[in-house]
């Protein structure tokens, strides 16, 4: 219920502002005995870290995570895990202009209208820096899942930048880690590099679509009817900065299908588990996992901090133009990839624990 | 975070199965002194009620709501409001076949795999009949909002059926109530009638996209970062049966925009409130309302209960074919319109109360 | 954290007023596959039912519980269980006087001051009739615990009425069910009968202390630091009408002990489980069960509805005297016994599920 | 629902172990615009700080609190406030013995049995050092309450040490801050000094009773029926380390009263507010505040870490004796005084926000 917390049993509360002393995540409800150390978490934070290519903000943050509690001799103890990332490169002078003016398409104005006070430096609490805390927490979730769901793989990647989608025929999982866009389509990566470079130089930015897939999740996870797996995934992804749409399986395109087309027909597999002829459902039926791949997509709008002048008003209501200098991502979708993965990990762990709590190890058997 | 409850302060717990004695909603946290009676709620239930045209299921349910608690002499008392709808037309014999077989694209199989037991009659808990309880609760929320946000209007309508979208140039709010599809486009209504009739007769079904708009909501509602207004709306809509995608404002199409295009520029209006040049954001920035229209869309997949035979397995794992007789909606999206409105009403009331709780009546003033 | 809900994973929301159409409990999170029918629950409701001796209110309520959802073919399905008790004997005329005047020591005045509206009939929501719903929910919890913690016994009994405590030397568990006070001390039962009869006839009432013991609970249950087992038990008992104090183990008397006296020394038992020299701790250390008996006591204040005139004011602020006619318990503590047991059952089941969710079946082994 | 979080709208999650790098509190839901700085919080932490007299542990902790987020230019922003206290004096060598043996009356054994792993250093998460985080969070709550409930005073003091209670006839509020026991009875302070000194030297410890009173709270706060003000206070106090009993108003002694005695008769005061002839109820009826003083008492058991040898077992189940060296409070009740005050502040603020959320500023008027 807390407004900065998500999860039912595996609960993550993030805290911190872009230019405050630190930010982090308070992770509560992690099972005990999970091997965790700072290096394991750092691996994921480094994936999200700014300044790694010319396509992400040039802000230089070490994004070094410290574990302040909940881990003893390399293992979680079942008590709250405090993860802290200190802010080091805060160059507040860059943000003088936005203290008075509201960036169009940014939370500047709404935070002001809601709270009557805001930490304008770097966007304060509404900055995408908050997602560093999510990635750290997601790292803990991944480690816990290793024991609870052996073989589970969570993979995020970009499938569209601006109007340019990938070609699914060129899908190559191995390619994902090789390009700065986390895309499985090598050709798209090449094209996008030129496209984004031009946009960036012209003082513009662009949106993107990210897909996150979980492979190896057992059937039966999800808590109908308001803690459905897809409901929680939708909330998790929509809570990420700049996200405007979330899809499960065929998503919005489901509307165009007929019932005959949409039916993922069911057969028995050789291993005594059901198999399906297709996965329009994205691995979730009635809010519960089917055992297929869980497929989530989300759209990230373009960065609102751009060098092209836009019309706005000041805090006192005067008409103004704003040009956002400073260091900004021309496509925040890039760095949203590890964030989406982290949210997936947290939601899945949460549902593994929820299921175990209510139901235990036994489930309905087929056959 | 009960699995059958949604909301933070205005909390709705739905209960009941399709063919049990009754279903309903336990509504907790409603402000006291709100005029509510059964007739007010019945208005909205009647809008969702089955059997009103040949395009919805022919199941004949009175869907009569009774108020069992929380209302005294025509006003809410601030205590829990129990809303009960008795199931009257349960014709269980229609569902004999689905006791043993799993419908492709339906929650039959996942409920079984999760719980090891399921009330198969009419889909049990996974039936869309559960949404009657949401509509009743939404009726209470609407009454409470009348006092708290005078002038607020919540309107849902269908914007796409199968592959056929409406023409926004023909958008006519008055048309919405005049056709069986709740669509603002009279021409689309006509076309869809023929299209759906054909589909129905061929034993098929189809998906749809619903849009719900709230007009007159003040700026400042929404609780970053995990109780964002869009996050809660996404969860609310995704929790509705058969929903596979949710969009805020431009939604998935945001990905294709540049930052220059996406910027909703800000000006001062004559009434001293900010106005915007556009509403790509769907009335929400950083999870907080801007004062513009809040625009949510969701895709409903086609009904999985169809007369066309599909391949499946039985509970014992044998290969089978299934043809779902009984009375089913050829396009469940139609009856999802009032459900989407109800969810919007509940989420907005919840955030009005949350905002008042944390912040009170005062907000940041511009100018 | 709905205000009419308790529990983390096993969540009970009670609803209903004393003289409304019905009251009940929405039980969410119960494991599936638990054998439950109305008769099992009725057993516990009958224990609490009014009018069973001259020492409880003469209101004649059948208190018949109906199961409206969540149970299929005699077993829970894992979906919400709606338990409803219709109010049948509502004789509202008895309560005319209290519509205008506030009973001293009663919630009449505070409900008015909080909500500005109240269902004054029979105390409305603040009536102890609400506890019927708790007892019904507790019945469900007991059935679930039978499988999850075989051999667990939960027993409540009265240990003090007014200033008269039992003699622990005469403690006889078998005696508890034989007298109208649920006390293990036959001699006390005899004395109290005479004492309470006199009080009742003189238009007075009296308080009591109830003890509830759980025997057979394994070590390791309880969720530090704010979901401690004792914390949740304290909240559960304090939430019962008229309760003013809660103790675990030695309770308030712990203050008078030295550390040497208070130490429950630890030894290894023959079965490889630790045993303790004493149980000052009431079976809970650091908020976690030790495997010993869990011992909770709570004090119930005297009924505020009495025939002796007391000074009060009317709703318009005029000085007045009030004499509460109608049918009231001279010692509400008597009927609080099954309520205390029910709360214990709900809290223990909740913690069994919570523990299983976070930790699973494995725990730290000694030896 | 999180196991390390308390509160509904004003939510405090504490984290950290006795000998980890740091501990703290994540405070979520604080109203914006509250003047807060580290010095304000330090005031309360200093009151709880160890090593201030010979009657508390000689561990030397600076207990310096740092604000890492949620405060901007000296005011809260409405976003999460992270409060961190670094552990500086960790002398781990003192605790070598307790790595293997379980202290009788301590959470050592139950943490082990629950989690199968424990940070034994200084009691880890079960150490009373956790309460430093509560005191810091309570400091934030106090500042918020200054604006929301002007004139509210929260005062805690010791009323009993071991078997020795204060004489209420000597009650002097000004005395509370003058003696090391926070007691309003100067004579008791003198007697206790001698008594505790003897106990301490003999390697023993003792329990205590603390009373916390809130004066100036308006009527109408409290959320029946499971978020009652007394329910939440009981949970808050019972969650403090070593607490075994909680009382509201007359508490356990209510059981001995008759209804005639217990009735707090009601009159109209000169200011148009009701006044009461007495306060047996401790300022709470039906879970809602009456406007009188809210009176809570709790019993703290004696410290289990004592120099007198006690029988126990080792982790491998071998019989052993344990003598707990190191630096321990002979009466932890002393330092529980500011902790009880902090919990009272947090609960009251939470209920002020909850009430404002559901009901707003208007309430039922008398007269």
Short mmCIF file of C-alpha atoms in Angstrom, two decimals, chain C:
data_model
loop_
_atom_site.label_atom_id
_atom_site.label_comp_id
_atom_site.label_asym_id
_atom_site.label_seq_id
_atom_site.Cartn_x
_atom_site.Cartn_y
_atom_site.Cartn_z
CA UNK C 1 -4.35 -2.49 4.90
CA UNK C 2 -8.03 -2.08 4.54
CA UNK C 3 -9.51 -0.94 7.79
CA UNK C 4 -11.90 -3.87 8.04
CA UNK C 5 -9.39 -6.51 7.04
CA UNK C 6 -6.84 -8.41 9.07
CA UNK C 7 -4.14 -10.88 8.12
CA UNK C 8 -1.26 -10.88 5.67
CA UNK C 9 -1.85 -13.92 3.46
CA UNK C 10 -4.95 -15.36 5.10
CA UNK C 11 -7.03 -12.23 5.00
CA UNK C 12 -10.39 -11.76 6.64
CA UNK C 13 -12.61 -8.76 5.94
CA UNK C 14 -15.65 -8.55 8.14
CA UNK C 15 -18.70 -6.50 7.21
CA UNK C 16 -22.16 -5.82 8.54
CA UNK C 17 -24.07 -4.06 11.25
CA UNK C 18 -25.99 -5.37 14.23
CA UNK C 19 -29.40 -4.61 12.74
CA UNK C 20 -28.70 -4.59 9.02
CA UNK C 21 -29.89 -7.39 6.74
CA UNK C 22 -26.80 -9.51 7.31
CA UNK C 23 -23.19 -9.59 8.40
CA UNK C 24 -20.31 -11.75 7.37
CA UNK C 25 -16.71 -12.31 6.47
CA UNK C 26 -14.90 -12.31 3.15
CA UNK C 27 -12.07 -14.80 3.61
CA UNK C 28 -9.28 -14.52 1.08
CA UNK C 29 -6.12 -16.54 0.73
CA UNK C 30 -7.32 -19.84 2.16
CA UNK C 31 -5.41 -22.79 0.72
CA UNK C 32 -7.35 -24.89 -1.77
CA UNK C 33 -8.50 -28.41 -1.03
CA UNK C 34 -9.55 -27.82 2.58
CA UNK C 35 -12.74 -29.71 3.47
CA UNK C 36 -15.22 -27.05 4.64
CA UNK C 37 -18.98 -27.00 4.93
CA UNK C 38 -21.46 -24.81 6.74
CA UNK C 39 -21.98 -27.34 9.53
CA UNK C 40 -18.28 -27.22 10.48
CA UNK C 41 -18.46 -23.47 10.85
CA UNK C 42 -21.83 -23.60 12.60
CA UNK C 43 -20.25 -25.59 15.39
CA UNK C 44 -18.14 -22.59 16.39
CA UNK C 45 -20.88 -20.05 15.82
CA UNK C 46 -23.15 -21.99 18.12
CA UNK C 47 -20.54 -21.74 20.83
CA UNK C 48 -20.68 -17.95 20.58
CA UNK C 49 -24.43 -17.69 19.93
CA UNK C 50 -26.44 -15.44 22.23
CA UNK C 51 -29.22 -16.64 24.47
CA UNK C 52 -27.70 -19.90 25.57
CA UNK C 53 -27.81 -19.24 29.30
CA UNK C 54 -29.17 -16.53 31.52
CA UNK C 55 -25.67 -15.07 31.58
CA UNK C 56 -25.70 -13.93 27.96
CA UNK C 57 -28.01 -11.61 26.03
CA UNK C 58 -31.50 -12.96 25.45
CA UNK C 59 -31.47 -11.76 21.85
CA UNK C 60 -32.47 -14.82 19.84
CA UNK C 61 -30.32 -15.06 16.77
CA UNK C 62 -30.10 -18.28 14.81
CA UNK C 63 -26.64 -17.14 13.67
CA UNK C 64 -26.89 -19.52 10.79
CA UNK C 65 -23.91 -19.22 8.48
CA UNK C 66 -24.16 -19.62 4.71
CA UNK C 67 -21.22 -20.18 2.38
CA UNK C 68 -21.76 -18.12 -0.76
CA UNK C 69 -18.49 -18.72 -2.60
CA UNK C 70 -15.07 -20.31 -2.56
CA UNK C 71 -16.18 -23.84 -1.71
CA UNK C 72 -16.93 -26.43 -4.39
CA UNK C 73 -18.11 -29.95 -3.72
CA UNK C 74 -17.16 -29.61 -0.07
CA UNK C 75 -13.66 -28.26 -0.56
CA UNK C 76 -12.15 -24.81 -0.68
CA UNK C 77 -10.99 -23.81 -4.14
CA UNK C 78 -8.43 -21.16 -3.19
CA UNK C 79 -10.78 -18.34 -4.19
CA UNK C 80 -12.51 -15.96 -1.75
CA UNK C 81 -14.91 -17.58 0.68
CA UNK C 82 -17.95 -15.47 1.48
CA UNK C 83 -19.57 -16.31 4.80
CA UNK C 84 -22.92 -14.69 5.51
CA UNK C 85 -25.05 -14.63 8.66
CA UNK C 86 -28.45 -13.07 8.25
CA UNK C 87 -29.82 -10.98 11.10
CA UNK C 88 -33.21 -12.27 12.06
CA UNK C 89 -34.14 -10.93 15.50
CA UNK C 90 -33.61 -7.23 15.10
CA UNK C 91 -36.26 -5.75 17.45
CA UNK C 92 -35.19 -2.24 16.62
CA UNK C 93 -37.71 -0.66 18.91
CA UNK C 94 -35.56 -1.50 21.93
CA UNK C 95 -32.96 0.96 20.74
CA UNK C 96 -35.05 4.08 20.26
CA UNK C 97 -33.42 5.82 23.20
CA UNK C 98 -29.85 5.38 22.03
CA UNK C 99 -30.55 7.08 18.73
CA UNK C 100 -30.22 10.38 20.49
CA UNK C 101 -28.06 9.69 23.55
CA UNK C 102 -24.52 8.39 23.79
CA UNK C 103 -23.93 5.49 26.15
CA UNK C 104 -20.95 6.22 28.46
CA UNK C 105 -18.14 3.80 27.78
CA UNK C 106 -19.59 2.93 24.37
CA UNK C 107 -18.54 3.75 20.80
CA UNK C 108 -21.79 5.68 20.23
CA UNK C 109 -20.12 9.04 20.69
CA UNK C 110 -16.90 8.32 18.84
CA UNK C 111 -18.59 6.87 15.75
CA UNK C 112 -20.67 10.02 15.67
CA UNK C 113 -17.65 12.26 16.05
CA UNK C 114 -15.71 10.36 13.42
CA UNK C 115 -18.28 9.77 10.72
CA UNK C 116 -21.04 12.31 11.36
CA UNK C 117 -23.50 9.52 10.73
CA UNK C 118 -24.08 6.25 12.54
CA UNK C 119 -26.36 3.27 12.43
CA UNK C 120 -27.40 3.50 16.07
CA UNK C 121 -29.56 0.37 15.95
CA UNK C 122 -27.96 -2.08 18.32
CA UNK C 123 -24.65 -0.28 18.10
CA UNK C 124 -24.46 -0.72 14.32
CA UNK C 125 -20.97 -1.63 13.21
CA UNK C 126 -19.55 -1.28 16.73
CA UNK C 127 -21.79 -4.05 18.04
CA UNK C 128 -20.18 -7.26 19.26
CA UNK C 129 -22.32 -9.01 16.68
CA UNK C 130 -19.43 -8.31 14.32
CA UNK C 131 -17.56 -11.06 16.11
CA UNK C 132 -19.91 -13.69 14.68
CA UNK C 133 -18.16 -13.10 11.38
CA UNK C 134 -14.77 -13.60 13.04
CA UNK C 135 -15.88 -16.88 14.53
CA UNK C 136 -17.07 -18.11 11.14
CA UNK C 137 -13.74 -17.15 9.56
CA UNK C 138 -11.92 -18.76 12.45
CA UNK C 139 -13.76 -21.96 11.66
CA UNK C 140 -12.28 -21.95 8.17
CA UNK C 141 -8.83 -21.30 9.61
CA UNK C 142 -9.19 -24.24 11.99
CA UNK C 143 -10.02 -26.60 9.14
CA UNK C 144 -7.01 -25.42 7.14
CA UNK C 145 -4.76 -25.82 10.17
CA UNK C 146 -5.84 -29.44 10.62
CA UNK C 147 -3.81 -30.40 7.56
CA UNK C 148 -1.03 -27.89 7.89
CA UNK C 149 -0.31 -28.37 11.61
CA UNK C 150 -1.70 -31.75 12.61
CA UNK C 151 -2.30 -32.01 16.32
CA UNK C 152 -2.58 -28.29 16.92
CA UNK C 153 -5.08 -27.45 19.65
CA UNK C 154 -6.47 -24.00 20.34
CA UNK C 155 -8.31 -23.59 23.62
CA UNK C 156 -9.80 -20.48 25.20
CA UNK C 157 -11.23 -20.12 28.68
CA UNK C 158 -12.05 -17.52 31.27
CA UNK C 159 -9.54 -17.01 34.07
CA UNK C 160 -11.04 -14.02 35.86
CA UNK C 161 -14.48 -12.48 36.25
CA UNK C 162 -14.57 -9.11 37.92
CA UNK C 163 -12.04 -9.26 40.73
CA UNK C 164 -12.34 -13.04 41.05
CA UNK C 165 -9.59 -15.09 39.41
CA UNK C 166 -9.49 -18.84 39.05
CA UNK C 167 -7.32 -21.05 41.20
CA UNK C 168 -4.74 -22.55 38.81
CA UNK C 169 -4.42 -25.53 41.14
CA UNK C 170 -7.98 -26.51 40.20
CA UNK C 171 -7.28 -26.15 36.44
CA UNK C 172 -9.17 -28.90 34.61
CA UNK C 173 -9.34 -28.70 30.81
CA UNK C 174 -12.32 -31.01 30.71
CA UNK C 175 -14.28 -28.61 32.88
CA UNK C 176 -14.10 -25.83 30.28
CA UNK C 177 -17.04 -27.05 28.22
CA UNK C 178 -19.20 -27.93 31.19
CA UNK C 179 -20.06 -24.52 32.58
CA UNK C 180 -21.55 -21.38 31.02
CA UNK C 181 -18.34 -19.38 31.62
CA UNK C 182 -15.89 -21.61 29.71
CA UNK C 183 -13.72 -21.74 32.81
CA UNK C 184 -11.42 -24.64 33.76
CA UNK C 185 -12.14 -24.11 37.48
CA UNK C 186 -15.43 -25.74 38.54
CA UNK C 187 -15.47 -23.96 41.85
CA UNK C 188 -14.99 -20.57 40.17
CA UNK C 189 -17.86 -21.35 37.82
CA UNK C 190 -20.11 -21.93 40.78
CA UNK C 191 -19.04 -18.76 42.56
CA UNK C 192 -19.27 -16.63 39.41
CA UNK C 193 -22.80 -17.84 38.70
CA UNK C 194 -24.04 -16.39 41.94
CA UNK C 195 -21.90 -13.26 41.61
CA UNK C 196 -23.01 -12.51 38.06
CA UNK C 197 -26.64 -13.21 38.80
CA UNK C 198 -26.60 -10.59 41.53
CA UNK C 199 -24.86 -8.08 39.30
CA UNK C 200 -27.26 -8.67 36.47
CA UNK C 201 -30.28 -8.23 38.69
CA UNK C 202 -28.84 -4.99 40.07
CA UNK C 203 -28.61 -3.60 36.54
CA UNK C 204 -24.86 -3.81 36.44
CA UNK C 205 -22.21 -5.69 34.44
CA UNK C 206 -18.62 -6.77 34.90
CA UNK C 207 -15.32 -7.39 33.10
CA UNK C 208 -13.31 -10.56 32.61
CA UNK C 209 -9.96 -11.99 31.56
CA UNK C 210 -9.77 -14.64 28.84
CA UNK C 211 -6.78 -16.85 28.15
CA UNK C 212 -6.22 -18.58 24.82
CA UNK C 213 -3.57 -21.26 24.42
CA UNK C 214 -2.25 -22.92 21.28
CA UNK C 215 -0.58 -26.27 21.86
CA UNK C 216 1.38 -28.10 19.18
CA UNK C 217 2.62 -25.15 17.16
CA UNK C 218 6.07 -25.72 15.65
CA UNK C 219 8.99 -23.40 16.29
CA UNK C 220 9.82 -20.73 13.75
CA UNK C 221 6.51 -18.97 13.09
CA UNK C 222 6.42 -15.18 13.26
CA UNK C 223 7.70 -12.44 11.04
CA UNK C 224 10.00 -9.95 12.70
CA UNK C 225 9.93 -7.12 13.23
CA UNK C 226 6.43 -5.73 12.61
CA UNK C 227 4.64 -8.96 11.80
CA UNK C 228 5.88 -10.69 14.94
CA UNK C 229 3.60 -13.45 16.12
CA UNK C 230 2.97 -11.63 19.39
CA UNK C 231 2.42 -8.33 17.59
CA UNK C 232 -0.22 -9.86 15.38
CA UNK C 233 -1.84 -11.65 18.29
CA UNK C 234 -1.92 -8.42 20.29
CA UNK C 235 -3.56 -6.59 17.40
CA UNK C 236 -6.02 -9.42 16.82
CA UNK C 237 -7.15 -9.54 20.42
CA UNK C 238 -7.16 -5.78 20.95
CA UNK C 239 -9.41 -5.44 17.93
CA UNK C 240 -12.14 -7.46 19.69
CA UNK C 241 -14.88 -5.29 21.14
CA UNK C 242 -14.29 -4.12 24.73
CA UNK C 243 -10.73 -5.45 25.02
CA UNK C 244 -8.42 -3.09 26.94
CA UNK C 245 -5.29 -5.15 27.55
CA UNK C 246 -3.33 -8.00 25.98
CA UNK C 247 -0.61 -10.14 27.49
CA UNK C 248 1.77 -12.76 26.10
CA UNK C 249 3.12 -15.30 28.59
CA UNK C 250 3.76 -13.52 31.87
CA UNK C 251 2.51 -10.30 30.32
CA UNK C 252 2.42 -7.24 32.55
CA UNK C 253 3.87 -9.32 35.37
CA UNK C 254 7.11 -9.67 33.38
CA UNK C 255 8.00 -6.21 34.60
CA UNK C 256 8.39 -7.50 38.14
CA UNK C 257 10.79 -10.28 37.23
CA UNK C 258 14.56 -10.28 37.23
CA UNK C 259 16.51 -11.63 34.30
CA UNK C 260 17.52 -14.66 36.33
CA UNK C 261 13.88 -15.49 37.10
CA UNK C 262 12.64 -14.78 33.61
CA UNK C 263 15.14 -16.98 31.77
CA UNK C 264 13.38 -20.02 30.34
CA UNK C 265 16.38 -22.32 30.40
CA UNK C 266 16.93 -24.59 27.41
CA UNK C 267 17.64 -28.32 27.29
CA UNK C 268 17.54 -30.99 24.62
CA UNK C 269 14.48 -33.22 24.76
CA UNK C 270 14.47 -36.88 23.97
CA UNK C 271 12.90 -36.23 20.60
CA UNK C 272 15.78 -33.99 19.49
CA UNK C 273 13.76 -30.86 20.02
CA UNK C 274 14.68 -28.23 22.57
CA UNK C 275 12.68 -28.16 25.78
CA UNK C 276 12.43 -25.33 28.24
CA UNK C 277 12.43 -25.20 32.03
CA UNK C 278 9.52 -22.76 32.06
CA UNK C 279 7.40 -20.62 29.75
CA UNK C 280 7.55 -17.04 30.97
CA UNK C 281 7.81 -16.05 27.31
CA UNK C 282 4.42 -17.52 26.43
CA UNK C 283 5.96 -19.51 23.60
CA UNK C 284 7.31 -16.52 21.68
CA UNK C 285 10.84 -15.08 21.59
CA UNK C 286 11.76 -12.19 19.31
CA UNK C 287 8.32 -12.49 17.78
CA UNK C 288 8.90 -16.11 16.69
CA UNK C 289 7.35 -19.24 18.16
CA UNK C 290 9.57 -21.45 20.30
CA UNK C 291 7.55 -24.63 19.94
CA UNK C 292 6.12 -24.26 23.45
CA UNK C 293 2.49 -23.40 24.19
CA UNK C 294 1.57 -19.97 22.88
CA UNK C 295 -0.23 -18.21 25.71
CA UNK C 296 -2.28 -15.03 25.22
CA UNK C 297 -4.54 -13.28 27.70
CA UNK C 298 -6.84 -10.34 27.20
CA UNK C 299 -9.01 -8.23 29.46
CA UNK C 300 -12.57 -7.42 28.48
CA UNK C 301 -14.13 -4.39 30.12
CA UNK C 302 -17.68 -4.56 31.51
CA UNK C 303 -20.61 -4.09 29.13
CA UNK C 304 -21.44 -0.40 28.83
CA UNK C 305 -25.13 -1.04 28.16
CA UNK C 306 -26.51 -1.26 31.68
CA UNK C 307 -29.79 -0.65 33.48
CA UNK C 308 -28.25 1.64 36.08
CA UNK C 309 -28.75 5.27 35.02
CA UNK C 310 -25.60 7.09 33.94
CA UNK C 311 -25.04 10.74 33.05
CA UNK C 312 -24.54 11.58 29.42
CA UNK C 313 -25.44 14.08 26.71
CA UNK C 314 -27.69 14.00 23.68
CA UNK C 315 -26.58 14.53 20.11
CA UNK C 316 -27.60 18.14 20.46
CA UNK C 317 -25.43 18.53 23.53
CA UNK C 318 -28.13 18.54 26.21
CA UNK C 319 -27.43 16.90 29.56
CA UNK C 320 -29.28 13.62 29.97
CA UNK C 321 -29.45 10.35 31.84
CA UNK C 322 -29.34 7.04 30.05
CA UNK C 323 -30.60 3.61 31.03
CA UNK C 324 -29.95 0.99 28.39
CA UNK C 325 -32.83 -1.38 28.15
CA UNK C 326 -32.84 -4.10 25.57
CA UNK C 327 -31.01 -7.39 25.87
CA UNK C 328 -27.37 -7.18 26.86
CA UNK C 329 -24.68 -9.47 28.16
CA UNK C 330 -23.91 -8.80 31.81
CA UNK C 331 -20.39 -10.08 31.08
CA UNK C 332 -19.41 -9.89 27.42
CA UNK C 333 -16.24 -11.70 28.33
CA UNK C 334 -18.14 -14.99 28.25
CA UNK C 335 -18.91 -14.80 24.57
CA UNK C 336 -15.44 -13.41 23.88
CA UNK C 337 -13.97 -16.85 24.54
CA UNK C 338 -14.78 -18.38 21.12
CA UNK C 339 -13.88 -15.06 19.52
CA UNK C 340 -10.42 -15.14 21.06
CA UNK C 341 -10.00 -18.70 19.83
CA UNK C 342 -11.06 -17.68 16.34
CA UNK C 343 -8.57 -14.82 16.24
CA UNK C 344 -5.82 -17.17 17.41
CA UNK C 345 -6.70 -19.63 14.63
CA UNK C 346 -6.65 -16.91 11.97
CA UNK C 347 -3.33 -15.47 13.12
CA UNK C 348 -1.65 -18.87 13.35
CA UNK C 349 -2.82 -19.96 9.91
CA UNK C 350 -1.65 -16.64 8.50
CA UNK C 351 1.79 -17.16 9.96
CA UNK C 352 1.99 -20.75 8.78
CA UNK C 353 1.32 -19.50 5.25
CA UNK C 354 3.70 -16.54 5.59
CA UNK C 355 6.46 -18.79 6.80
CA UNK C 356 5.90 -21.28 4.03
CA UNK C 357 5.89 -18.46 1.50
CA UNK C 358 9.17 -16.88 2.52
CA UNK C 359 11.04 -19.92 3.74
CA UNK C 360 9.36 -23.12 2.63
CA UNK C 361 9.57 -26.29 4.64
CA UNK C 362 13.19 -26.06 5.68
CA UNK C 363 14.31 -24.46 8.90
CA UNK C 364 17.36 -24.30 11.06
CA UNK C 365 18.05 -27.64 12.71
CA UNK C 366 19.50 -27.97 16.18
CA UNK C 367 21.81 -30.89 16.69
#
